[in-house]
Short mmCIF file of C-alpha atoms in Angstrom, two decimals:
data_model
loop_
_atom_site.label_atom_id
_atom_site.label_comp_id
_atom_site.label_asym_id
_atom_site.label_seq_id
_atom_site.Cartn_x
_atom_site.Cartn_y
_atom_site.Cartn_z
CA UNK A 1 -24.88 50.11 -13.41
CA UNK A 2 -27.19 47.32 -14.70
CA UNK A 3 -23.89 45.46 -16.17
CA UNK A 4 -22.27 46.00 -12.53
CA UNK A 5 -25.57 43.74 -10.75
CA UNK A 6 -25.49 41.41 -13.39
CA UNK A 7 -21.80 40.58 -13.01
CA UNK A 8 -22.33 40.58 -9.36
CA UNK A 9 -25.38 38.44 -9.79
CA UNK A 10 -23.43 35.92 -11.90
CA UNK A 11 -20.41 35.95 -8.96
CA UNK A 12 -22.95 35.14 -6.35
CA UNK A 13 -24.55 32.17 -8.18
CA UNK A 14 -21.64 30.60 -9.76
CA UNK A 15 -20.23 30.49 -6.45
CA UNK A 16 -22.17 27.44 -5.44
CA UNK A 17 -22.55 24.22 -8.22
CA UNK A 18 -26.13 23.59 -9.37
CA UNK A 19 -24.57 19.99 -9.61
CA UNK A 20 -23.00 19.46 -5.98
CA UNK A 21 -24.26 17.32 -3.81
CA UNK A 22 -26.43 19.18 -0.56
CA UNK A 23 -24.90 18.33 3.32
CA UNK A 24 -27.49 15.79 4.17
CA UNK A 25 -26.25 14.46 0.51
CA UNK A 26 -22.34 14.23 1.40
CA UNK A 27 -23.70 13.03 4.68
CA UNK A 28 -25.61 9.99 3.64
CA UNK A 29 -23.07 9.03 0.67
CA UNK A 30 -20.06 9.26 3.22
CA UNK A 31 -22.50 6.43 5.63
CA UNK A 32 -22.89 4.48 2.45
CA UNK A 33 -18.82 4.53 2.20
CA UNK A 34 -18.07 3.78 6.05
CA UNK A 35 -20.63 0.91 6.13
CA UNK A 36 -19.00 -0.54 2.86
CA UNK A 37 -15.49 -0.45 3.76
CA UNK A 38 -15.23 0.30 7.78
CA UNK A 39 -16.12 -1.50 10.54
CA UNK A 40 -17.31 -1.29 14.50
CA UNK A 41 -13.97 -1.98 15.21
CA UNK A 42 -11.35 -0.22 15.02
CA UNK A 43 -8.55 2.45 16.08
CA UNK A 44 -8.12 6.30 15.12
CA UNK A 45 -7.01 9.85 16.66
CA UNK A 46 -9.61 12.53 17.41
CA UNK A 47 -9.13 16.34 18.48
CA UNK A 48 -11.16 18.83 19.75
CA UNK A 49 -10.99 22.29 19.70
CA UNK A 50 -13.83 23.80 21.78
CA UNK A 51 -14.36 24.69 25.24
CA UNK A 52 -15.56 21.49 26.69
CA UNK A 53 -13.78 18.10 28.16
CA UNK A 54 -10.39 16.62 26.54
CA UNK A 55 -10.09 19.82 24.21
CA UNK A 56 -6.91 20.67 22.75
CA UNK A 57 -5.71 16.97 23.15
CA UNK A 58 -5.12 14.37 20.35
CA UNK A 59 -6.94 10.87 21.61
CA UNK A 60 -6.10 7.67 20.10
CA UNK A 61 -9.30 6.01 20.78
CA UNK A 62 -9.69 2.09 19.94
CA UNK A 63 -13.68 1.12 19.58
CA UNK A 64 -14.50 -2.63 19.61
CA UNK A 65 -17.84 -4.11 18.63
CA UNK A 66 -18.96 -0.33 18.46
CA UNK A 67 -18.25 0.96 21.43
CA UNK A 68 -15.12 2.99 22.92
CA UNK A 69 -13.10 0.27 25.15
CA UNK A 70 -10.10 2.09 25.63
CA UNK A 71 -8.16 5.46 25.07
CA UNK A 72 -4.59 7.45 25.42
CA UNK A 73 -3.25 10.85 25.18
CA UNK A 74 -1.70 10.25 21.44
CA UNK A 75 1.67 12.65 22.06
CA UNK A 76 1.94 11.66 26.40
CA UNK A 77 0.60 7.97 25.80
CA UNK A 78 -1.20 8.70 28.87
CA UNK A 79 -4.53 6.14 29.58
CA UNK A 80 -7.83 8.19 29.63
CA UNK A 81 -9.73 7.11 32.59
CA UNK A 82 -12.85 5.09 31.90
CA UNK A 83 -14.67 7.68 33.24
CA UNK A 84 -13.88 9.69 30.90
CA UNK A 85 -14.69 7.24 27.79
CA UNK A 86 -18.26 8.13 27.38
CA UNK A 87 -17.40 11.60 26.01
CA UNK A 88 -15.21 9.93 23.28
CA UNK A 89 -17.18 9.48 19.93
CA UNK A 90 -17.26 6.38 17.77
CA UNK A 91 -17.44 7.27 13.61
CA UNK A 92 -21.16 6.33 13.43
CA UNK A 93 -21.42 9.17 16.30
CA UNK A 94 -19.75 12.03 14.62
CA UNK A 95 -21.85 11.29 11.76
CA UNK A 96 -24.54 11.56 14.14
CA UNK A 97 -23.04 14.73 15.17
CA UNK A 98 -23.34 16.25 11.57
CA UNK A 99 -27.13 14.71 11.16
CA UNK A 100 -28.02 16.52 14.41
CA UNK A 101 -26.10 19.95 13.15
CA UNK A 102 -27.75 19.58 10.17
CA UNK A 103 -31.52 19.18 11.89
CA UNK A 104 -31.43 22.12 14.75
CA UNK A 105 -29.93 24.66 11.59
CA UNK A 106 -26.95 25.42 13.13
CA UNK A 107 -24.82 29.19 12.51
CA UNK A 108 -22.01 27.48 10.13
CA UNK A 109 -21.06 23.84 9.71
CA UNK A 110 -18.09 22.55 7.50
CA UNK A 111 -17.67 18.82 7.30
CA UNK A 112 -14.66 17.11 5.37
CA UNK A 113 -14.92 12.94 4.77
CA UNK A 114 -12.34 10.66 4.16
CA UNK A 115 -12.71 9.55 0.46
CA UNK A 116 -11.96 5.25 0.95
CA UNK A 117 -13.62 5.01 4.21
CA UNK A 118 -15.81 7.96 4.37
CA UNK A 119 -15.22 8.78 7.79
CA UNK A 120 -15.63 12.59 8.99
CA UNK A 121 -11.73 13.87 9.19
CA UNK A 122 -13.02 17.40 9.93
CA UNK A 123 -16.23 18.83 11.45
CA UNK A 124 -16.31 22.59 12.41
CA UNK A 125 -19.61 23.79 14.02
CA UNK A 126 -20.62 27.13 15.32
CA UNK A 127 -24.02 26.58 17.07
CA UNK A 128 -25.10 30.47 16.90
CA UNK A 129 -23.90 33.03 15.06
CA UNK A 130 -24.67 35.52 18.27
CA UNK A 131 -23.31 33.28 20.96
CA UNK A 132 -19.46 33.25 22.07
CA UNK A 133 -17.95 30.59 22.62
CA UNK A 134 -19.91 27.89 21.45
CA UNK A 135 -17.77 26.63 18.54
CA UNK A 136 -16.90 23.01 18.04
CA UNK A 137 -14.19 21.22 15.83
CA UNK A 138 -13.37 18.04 15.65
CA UNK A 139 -10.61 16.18 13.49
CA UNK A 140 -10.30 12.70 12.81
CA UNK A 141 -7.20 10.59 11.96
CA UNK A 142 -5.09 7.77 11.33
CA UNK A 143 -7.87 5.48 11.54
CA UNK A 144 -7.12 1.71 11.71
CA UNK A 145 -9.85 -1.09 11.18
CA UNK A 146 -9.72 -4.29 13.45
CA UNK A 147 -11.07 -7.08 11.36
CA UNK A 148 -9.48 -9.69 14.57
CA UNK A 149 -11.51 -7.61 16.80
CA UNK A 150 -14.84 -7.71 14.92
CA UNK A 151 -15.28 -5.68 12.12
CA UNK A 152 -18.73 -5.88 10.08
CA UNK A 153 -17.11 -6.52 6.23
#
């Protein structure tokens, strides 16, 4: 029985590196990477999948000097009205996204980063384990820098 725990003790620890870098780590090291080699402007695709505005659609979203000037329905081309612009999230705001999941302790978070440009290409949050519903996942593409339009290299 005793070599049963210890086996199962072993499983459970080695399941997780003593070596790997924490969340807030990844986080911070992937910021690093984006303010290295990205830019403020600039062009990529984000999805959502949750139950909130512009789900289930891919955006290609252009951001110049920082801020989201224009967007289209990637697979209908269709604009996005300005309107709706201001739910559209710049890079430095999904990290934000991730610092702020990371702060309020949320259920489950999964975070993937791009490995030149260390942008987030996948966030999956679920806010509370007990609440329905409530998921968010974003994923983040294709991403184009603008050097004409402004980038900061």
């Amino acid at each position: 029985m005793r070599a049963h725990a210890a086996v199962l003790l072993l499983a459970v620890v080695g399941c997780a590196s003593p070596t790997a870098p924490s969340d807030r780590a990844q986080l911070e090291q992937a910021r690093e990477r984006w303010a290295a080699q990205g830019g403020d402007s600039y062009s990529f695709e984000l999805e959502r999948d949750c139950f909130c505005l512009l789900a289930g659609r891919r955006i290609s979203i252009t951001v110049e000097n920082g801020a989201v000037t224009t967007a289209e329905d990637a697979n209908s081309k269709d604009t996005i009205a300005q309107t709706f612009l201001v739910y559209l999230l710049t890079v430095p705001d999904l990290f934000d996204l991730i610092s702020s999941a990371l702060d309020s302790g949320v259920a489950a978070l999964s975070v993937s980063y791009d490995r030149l440009y260390g942008y987030p290409t996948h966030i999956a949050i679920d806010y509370s384990a007990t609440v329905a519903d409530d998921e968010l996942a974003l994923t983040a593409s294709n991403l184009v820098l603008h050097p004409a339009l402004g980038a900061a290299r």
